[in-house]
PDB file of C-alpha atoms in Angstrom:
ATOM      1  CA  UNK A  30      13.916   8.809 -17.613  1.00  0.00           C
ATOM      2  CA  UNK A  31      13.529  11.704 -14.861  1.00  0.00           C
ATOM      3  CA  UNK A  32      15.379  11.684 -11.609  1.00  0.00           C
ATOM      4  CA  UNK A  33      11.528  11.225  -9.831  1.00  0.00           C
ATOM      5  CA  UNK A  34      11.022   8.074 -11.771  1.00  0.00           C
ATOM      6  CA  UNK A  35      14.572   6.706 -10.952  1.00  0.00           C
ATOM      7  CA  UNK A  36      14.370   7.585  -7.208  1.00  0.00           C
ATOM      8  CA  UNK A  37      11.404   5.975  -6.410  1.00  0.00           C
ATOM      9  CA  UNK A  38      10.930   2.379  -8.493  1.00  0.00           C
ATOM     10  CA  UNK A  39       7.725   1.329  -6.139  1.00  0.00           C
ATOM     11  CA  UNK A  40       5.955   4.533  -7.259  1.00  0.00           C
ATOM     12  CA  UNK A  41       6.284   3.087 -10.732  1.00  0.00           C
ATOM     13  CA  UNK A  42       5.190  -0.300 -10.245  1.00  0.00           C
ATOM     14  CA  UNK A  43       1.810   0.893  -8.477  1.00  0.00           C
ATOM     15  CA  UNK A  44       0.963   3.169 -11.305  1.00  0.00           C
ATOM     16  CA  UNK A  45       1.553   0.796 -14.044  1.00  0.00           C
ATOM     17  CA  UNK A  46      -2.232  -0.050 -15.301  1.00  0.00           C
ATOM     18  CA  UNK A  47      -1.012  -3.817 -16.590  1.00  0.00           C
ATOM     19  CA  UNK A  48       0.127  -4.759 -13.415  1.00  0.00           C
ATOM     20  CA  UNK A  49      -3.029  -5.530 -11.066  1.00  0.00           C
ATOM     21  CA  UNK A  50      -1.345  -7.956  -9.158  1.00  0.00           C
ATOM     22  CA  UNK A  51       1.185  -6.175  -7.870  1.00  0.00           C
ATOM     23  CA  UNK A  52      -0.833  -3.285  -7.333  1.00  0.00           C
ATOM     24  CA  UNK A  53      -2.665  -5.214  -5.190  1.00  0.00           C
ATOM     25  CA  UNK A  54       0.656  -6.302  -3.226  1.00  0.00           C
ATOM     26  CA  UNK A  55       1.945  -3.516  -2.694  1.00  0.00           C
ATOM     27  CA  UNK A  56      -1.441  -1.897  -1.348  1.00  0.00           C
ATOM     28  CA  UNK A  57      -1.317  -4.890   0.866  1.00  0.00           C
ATOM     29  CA  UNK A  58       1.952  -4.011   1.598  1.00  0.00           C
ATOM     30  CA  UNK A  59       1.199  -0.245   2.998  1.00  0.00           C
ATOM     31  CA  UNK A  60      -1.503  -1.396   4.934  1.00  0.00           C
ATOM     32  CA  UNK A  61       0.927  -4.116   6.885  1.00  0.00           C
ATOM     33  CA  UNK A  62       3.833  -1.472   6.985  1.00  0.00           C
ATOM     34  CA  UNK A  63       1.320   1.149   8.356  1.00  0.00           C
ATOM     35  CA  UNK A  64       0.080  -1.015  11.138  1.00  0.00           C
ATOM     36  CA  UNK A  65       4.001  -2.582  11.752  1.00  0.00           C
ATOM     37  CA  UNK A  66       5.072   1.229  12.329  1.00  0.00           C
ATOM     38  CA  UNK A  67       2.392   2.340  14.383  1.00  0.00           C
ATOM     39  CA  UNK A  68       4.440   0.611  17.825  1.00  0.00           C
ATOM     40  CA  UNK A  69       7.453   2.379  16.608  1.00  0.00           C
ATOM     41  CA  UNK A  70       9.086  -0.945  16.401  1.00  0.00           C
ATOM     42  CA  UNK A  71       8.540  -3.400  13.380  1.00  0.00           C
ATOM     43  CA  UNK A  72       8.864  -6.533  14.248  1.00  0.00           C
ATOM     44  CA  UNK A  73      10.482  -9.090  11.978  1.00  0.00           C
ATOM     45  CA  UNK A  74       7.147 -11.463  12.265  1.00  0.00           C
ATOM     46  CA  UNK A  75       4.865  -8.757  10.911  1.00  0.00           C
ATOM     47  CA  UNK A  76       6.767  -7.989   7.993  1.00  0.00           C
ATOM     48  CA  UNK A  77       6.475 -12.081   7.350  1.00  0.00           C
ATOM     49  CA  UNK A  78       3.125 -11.727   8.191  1.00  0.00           C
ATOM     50  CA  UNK A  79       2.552  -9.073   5.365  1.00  0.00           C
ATOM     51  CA  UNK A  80       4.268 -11.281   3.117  1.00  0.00           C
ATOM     52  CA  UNK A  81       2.945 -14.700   3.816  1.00  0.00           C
ATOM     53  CA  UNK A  82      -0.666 -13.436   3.762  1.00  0.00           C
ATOM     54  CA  UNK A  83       0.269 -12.296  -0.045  1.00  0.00           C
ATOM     55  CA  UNK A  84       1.705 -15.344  -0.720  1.00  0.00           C
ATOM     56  CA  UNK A  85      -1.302 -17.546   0.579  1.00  0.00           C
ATOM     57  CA  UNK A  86      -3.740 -15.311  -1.845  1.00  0.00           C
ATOM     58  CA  UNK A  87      -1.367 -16.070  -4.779  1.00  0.00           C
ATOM     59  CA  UNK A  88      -0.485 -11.958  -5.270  1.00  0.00           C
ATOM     60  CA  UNK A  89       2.549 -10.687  -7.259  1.00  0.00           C
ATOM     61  CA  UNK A  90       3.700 -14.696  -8.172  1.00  0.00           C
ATOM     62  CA  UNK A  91       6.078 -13.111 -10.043  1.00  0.00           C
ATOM     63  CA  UNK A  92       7.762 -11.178  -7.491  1.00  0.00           C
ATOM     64  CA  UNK A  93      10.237 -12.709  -5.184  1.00  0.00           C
ATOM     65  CA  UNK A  94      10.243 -12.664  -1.531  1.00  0.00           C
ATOM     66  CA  UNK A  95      13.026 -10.228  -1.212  1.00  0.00           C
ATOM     67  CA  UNK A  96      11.330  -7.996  -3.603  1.00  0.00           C
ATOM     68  CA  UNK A  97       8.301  -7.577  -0.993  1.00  0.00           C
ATOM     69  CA  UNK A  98      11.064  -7.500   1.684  1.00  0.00           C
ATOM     70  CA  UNK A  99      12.550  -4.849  -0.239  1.00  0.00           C
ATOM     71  CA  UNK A 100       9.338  -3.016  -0.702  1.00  0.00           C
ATOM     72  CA  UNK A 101       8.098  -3.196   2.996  1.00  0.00           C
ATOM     73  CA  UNK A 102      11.116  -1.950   4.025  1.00  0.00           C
ATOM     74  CA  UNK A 103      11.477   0.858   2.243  1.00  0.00           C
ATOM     75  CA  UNK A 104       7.385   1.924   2.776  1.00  0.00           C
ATOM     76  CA  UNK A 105       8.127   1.479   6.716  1.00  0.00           C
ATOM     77  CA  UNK A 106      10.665   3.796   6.524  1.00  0.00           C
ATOM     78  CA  UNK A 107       8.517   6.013   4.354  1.00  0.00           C
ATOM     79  CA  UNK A 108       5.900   5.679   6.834  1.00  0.00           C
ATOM     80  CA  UNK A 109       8.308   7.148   9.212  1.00  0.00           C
ATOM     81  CA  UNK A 110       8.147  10.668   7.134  1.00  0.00           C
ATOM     82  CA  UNK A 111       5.723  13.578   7.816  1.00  0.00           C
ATOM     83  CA  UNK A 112       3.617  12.574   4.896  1.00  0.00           C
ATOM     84  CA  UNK A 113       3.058   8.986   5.863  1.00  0.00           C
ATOM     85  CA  UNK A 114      -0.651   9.956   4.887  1.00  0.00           C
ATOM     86  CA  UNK A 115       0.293  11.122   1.822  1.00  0.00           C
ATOM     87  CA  UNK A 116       2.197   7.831   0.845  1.00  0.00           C
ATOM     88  CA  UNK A 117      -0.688   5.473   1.973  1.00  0.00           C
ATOM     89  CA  UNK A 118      -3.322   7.085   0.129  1.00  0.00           C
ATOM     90  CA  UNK A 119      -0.760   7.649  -2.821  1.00  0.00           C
ATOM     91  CA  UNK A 120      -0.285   3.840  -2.420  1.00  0.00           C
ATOM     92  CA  UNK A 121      -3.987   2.655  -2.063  1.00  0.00           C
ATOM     93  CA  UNK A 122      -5.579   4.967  -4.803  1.00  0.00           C
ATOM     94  CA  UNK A 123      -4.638   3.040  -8.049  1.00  0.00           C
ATOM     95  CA  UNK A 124      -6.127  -0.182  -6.414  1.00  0.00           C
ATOM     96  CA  UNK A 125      -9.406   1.552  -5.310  1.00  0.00           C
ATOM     97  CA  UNK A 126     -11.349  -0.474  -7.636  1.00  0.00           C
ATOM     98  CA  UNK A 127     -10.549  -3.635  -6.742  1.00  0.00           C
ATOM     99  CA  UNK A 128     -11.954  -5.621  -4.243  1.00  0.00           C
ATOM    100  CA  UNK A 129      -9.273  -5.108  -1.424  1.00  0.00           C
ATOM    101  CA  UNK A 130     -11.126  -3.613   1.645  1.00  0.00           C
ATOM    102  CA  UNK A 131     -11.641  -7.019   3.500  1.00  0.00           C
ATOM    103  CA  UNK A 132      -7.646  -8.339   2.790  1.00  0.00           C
ATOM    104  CA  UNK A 133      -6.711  -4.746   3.866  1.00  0.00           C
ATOM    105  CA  UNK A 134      -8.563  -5.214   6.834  1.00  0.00           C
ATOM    106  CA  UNK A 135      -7.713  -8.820   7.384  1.00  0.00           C
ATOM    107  CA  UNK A 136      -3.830  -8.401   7.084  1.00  0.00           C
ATOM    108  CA  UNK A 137      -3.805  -5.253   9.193  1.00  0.00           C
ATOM    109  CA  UNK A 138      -5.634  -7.277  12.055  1.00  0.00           C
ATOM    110  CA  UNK A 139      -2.920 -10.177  11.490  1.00  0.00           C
ATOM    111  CA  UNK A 140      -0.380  -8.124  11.621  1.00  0.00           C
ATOM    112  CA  UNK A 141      -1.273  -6.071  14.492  1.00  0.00           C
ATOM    113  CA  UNK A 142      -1.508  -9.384  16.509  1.00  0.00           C
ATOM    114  CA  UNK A 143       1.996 -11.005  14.832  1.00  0.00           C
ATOM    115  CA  UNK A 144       3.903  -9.840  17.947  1.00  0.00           C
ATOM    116  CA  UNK A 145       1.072 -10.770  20.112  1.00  0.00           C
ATOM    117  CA  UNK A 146       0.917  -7.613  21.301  1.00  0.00           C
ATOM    118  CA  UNK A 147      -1.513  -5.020  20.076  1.00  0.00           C
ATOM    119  CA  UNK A 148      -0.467  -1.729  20.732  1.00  0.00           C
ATOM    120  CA  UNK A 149      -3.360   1.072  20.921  1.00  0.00           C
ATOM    121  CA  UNK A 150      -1.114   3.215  17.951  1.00  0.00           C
ATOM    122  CA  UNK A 151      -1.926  -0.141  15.557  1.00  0.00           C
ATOM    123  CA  UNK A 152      -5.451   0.011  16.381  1.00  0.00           C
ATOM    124  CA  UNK A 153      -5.584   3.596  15.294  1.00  0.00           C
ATOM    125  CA  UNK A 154      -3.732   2.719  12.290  1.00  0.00           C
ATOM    126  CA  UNK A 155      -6.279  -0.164  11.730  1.00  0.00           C
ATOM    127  CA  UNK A 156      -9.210   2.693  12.126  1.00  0.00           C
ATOM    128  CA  UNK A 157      -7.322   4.740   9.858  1.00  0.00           C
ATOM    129  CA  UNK A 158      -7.242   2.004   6.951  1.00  0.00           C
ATOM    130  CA  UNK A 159     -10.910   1.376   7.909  1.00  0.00           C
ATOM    131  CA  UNK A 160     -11.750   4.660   7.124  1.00  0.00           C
ATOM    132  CA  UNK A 161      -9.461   5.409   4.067  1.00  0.00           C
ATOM    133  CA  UNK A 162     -11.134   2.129   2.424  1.00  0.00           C
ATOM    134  CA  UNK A 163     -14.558   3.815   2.939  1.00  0.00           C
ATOM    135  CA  UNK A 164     -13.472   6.869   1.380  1.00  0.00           C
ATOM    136  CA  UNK A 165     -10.648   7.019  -0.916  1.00  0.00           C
ATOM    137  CA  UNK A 166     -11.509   8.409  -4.190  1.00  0.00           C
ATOM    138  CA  UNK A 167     -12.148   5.297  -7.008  1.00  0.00           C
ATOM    139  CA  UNK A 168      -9.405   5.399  -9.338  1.00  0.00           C
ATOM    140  CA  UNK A 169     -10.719   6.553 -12.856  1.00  0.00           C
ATOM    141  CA  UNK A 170      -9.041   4.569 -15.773  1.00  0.00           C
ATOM    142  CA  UNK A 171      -7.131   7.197 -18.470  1.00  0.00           C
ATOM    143  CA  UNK A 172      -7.836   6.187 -22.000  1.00  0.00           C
ATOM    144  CA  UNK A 173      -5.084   7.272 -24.316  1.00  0.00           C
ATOM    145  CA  UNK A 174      -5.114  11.282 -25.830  1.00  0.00           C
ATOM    146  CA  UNK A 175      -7.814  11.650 -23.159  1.00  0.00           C
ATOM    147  CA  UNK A 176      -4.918  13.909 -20.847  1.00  0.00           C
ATOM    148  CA  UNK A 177      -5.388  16.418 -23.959  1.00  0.00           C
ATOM    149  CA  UNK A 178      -9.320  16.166 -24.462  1.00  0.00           C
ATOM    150  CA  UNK A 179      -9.669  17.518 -20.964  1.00  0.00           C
ATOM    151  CA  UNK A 180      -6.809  20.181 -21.200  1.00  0.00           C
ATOM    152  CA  UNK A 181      -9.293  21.246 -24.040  1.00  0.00           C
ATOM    153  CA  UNK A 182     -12.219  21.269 -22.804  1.00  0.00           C
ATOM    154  CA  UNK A 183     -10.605  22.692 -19.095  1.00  0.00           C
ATOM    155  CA  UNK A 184     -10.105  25.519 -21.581  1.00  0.00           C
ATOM    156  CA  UNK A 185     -12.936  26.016 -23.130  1.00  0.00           C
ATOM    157  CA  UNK A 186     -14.530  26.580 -19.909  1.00  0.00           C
TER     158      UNK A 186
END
């Protein structure tokens, strides 16, 4: 296994194709983490309110609490980087598909009001998931040899 795969587990969870589910978490996840950061100042009842709110829609059974701790966590403190864009979109993009603009909304609203303080910074960060659920490319399924049927035909061109 490559050092990138090793050094970052949540990247592979999100790109694995079986695992829906907890695609879907952690996409819930950024959008939490995104609006928890905004303040500069997570608050321990947003990140329960990311994880409740996953837990009441029966997401990512499978995965324990500290798991989702574990992964909020370590996307707030991504989030924190100069390519926090990067890592939402990164984040969001295998889960375009799926019917997640309305929980992504819904959870970032919650969570923006978990402190019961809305900061303008969240709001902006609610706008900002607002408008990457409008336009986010769709993800576009891979079938398998397909990688090398483009090369070829990328070619051929």
């Amino acid at each position: 296994m490559s050092d990138a795969a090793t050094s970052n587990p949540i990247e592979i969870e999100i790109t694995e194709p079986s695992r829906l589910n907890e695609q879907a978490a952690v996409a819930l996840v950024i959008a939490g983490a995104l609006v928890a950061v905004a303040d500069r100042r997570v608050s321990p009842v947003e990140r329960d309110e990311v994880i409740r709110f996953i837990r009441d829609r029966g997401l990512a059974p499978h995965m324990s609490d500290d798991r989702l701790f574990a992964i909020f966590d370590e996307l707030a403190e991504r989030l924190e980087e100069p390519d926090f864009a990067n890592v939402v979109i990164d984040t969001l993009r295998p889960v375009s598909d799926l019917p997640l603009s309305a929980h992504l909304m819904e959870l970032s609203e919650r969570v923006a009001a978990a402190d019961e303080d809305v900061h303008p910074h969240e709001v902006q960060a609610i706008k900002l998931l607002r408008l990457l659920t409008l336009v986010l490319p769709r993800a576009k399924p891979v079938a398998p040899g397909s990688a090398g049927t483009e090369r070829r035909a990328a070619a051929q061109e």
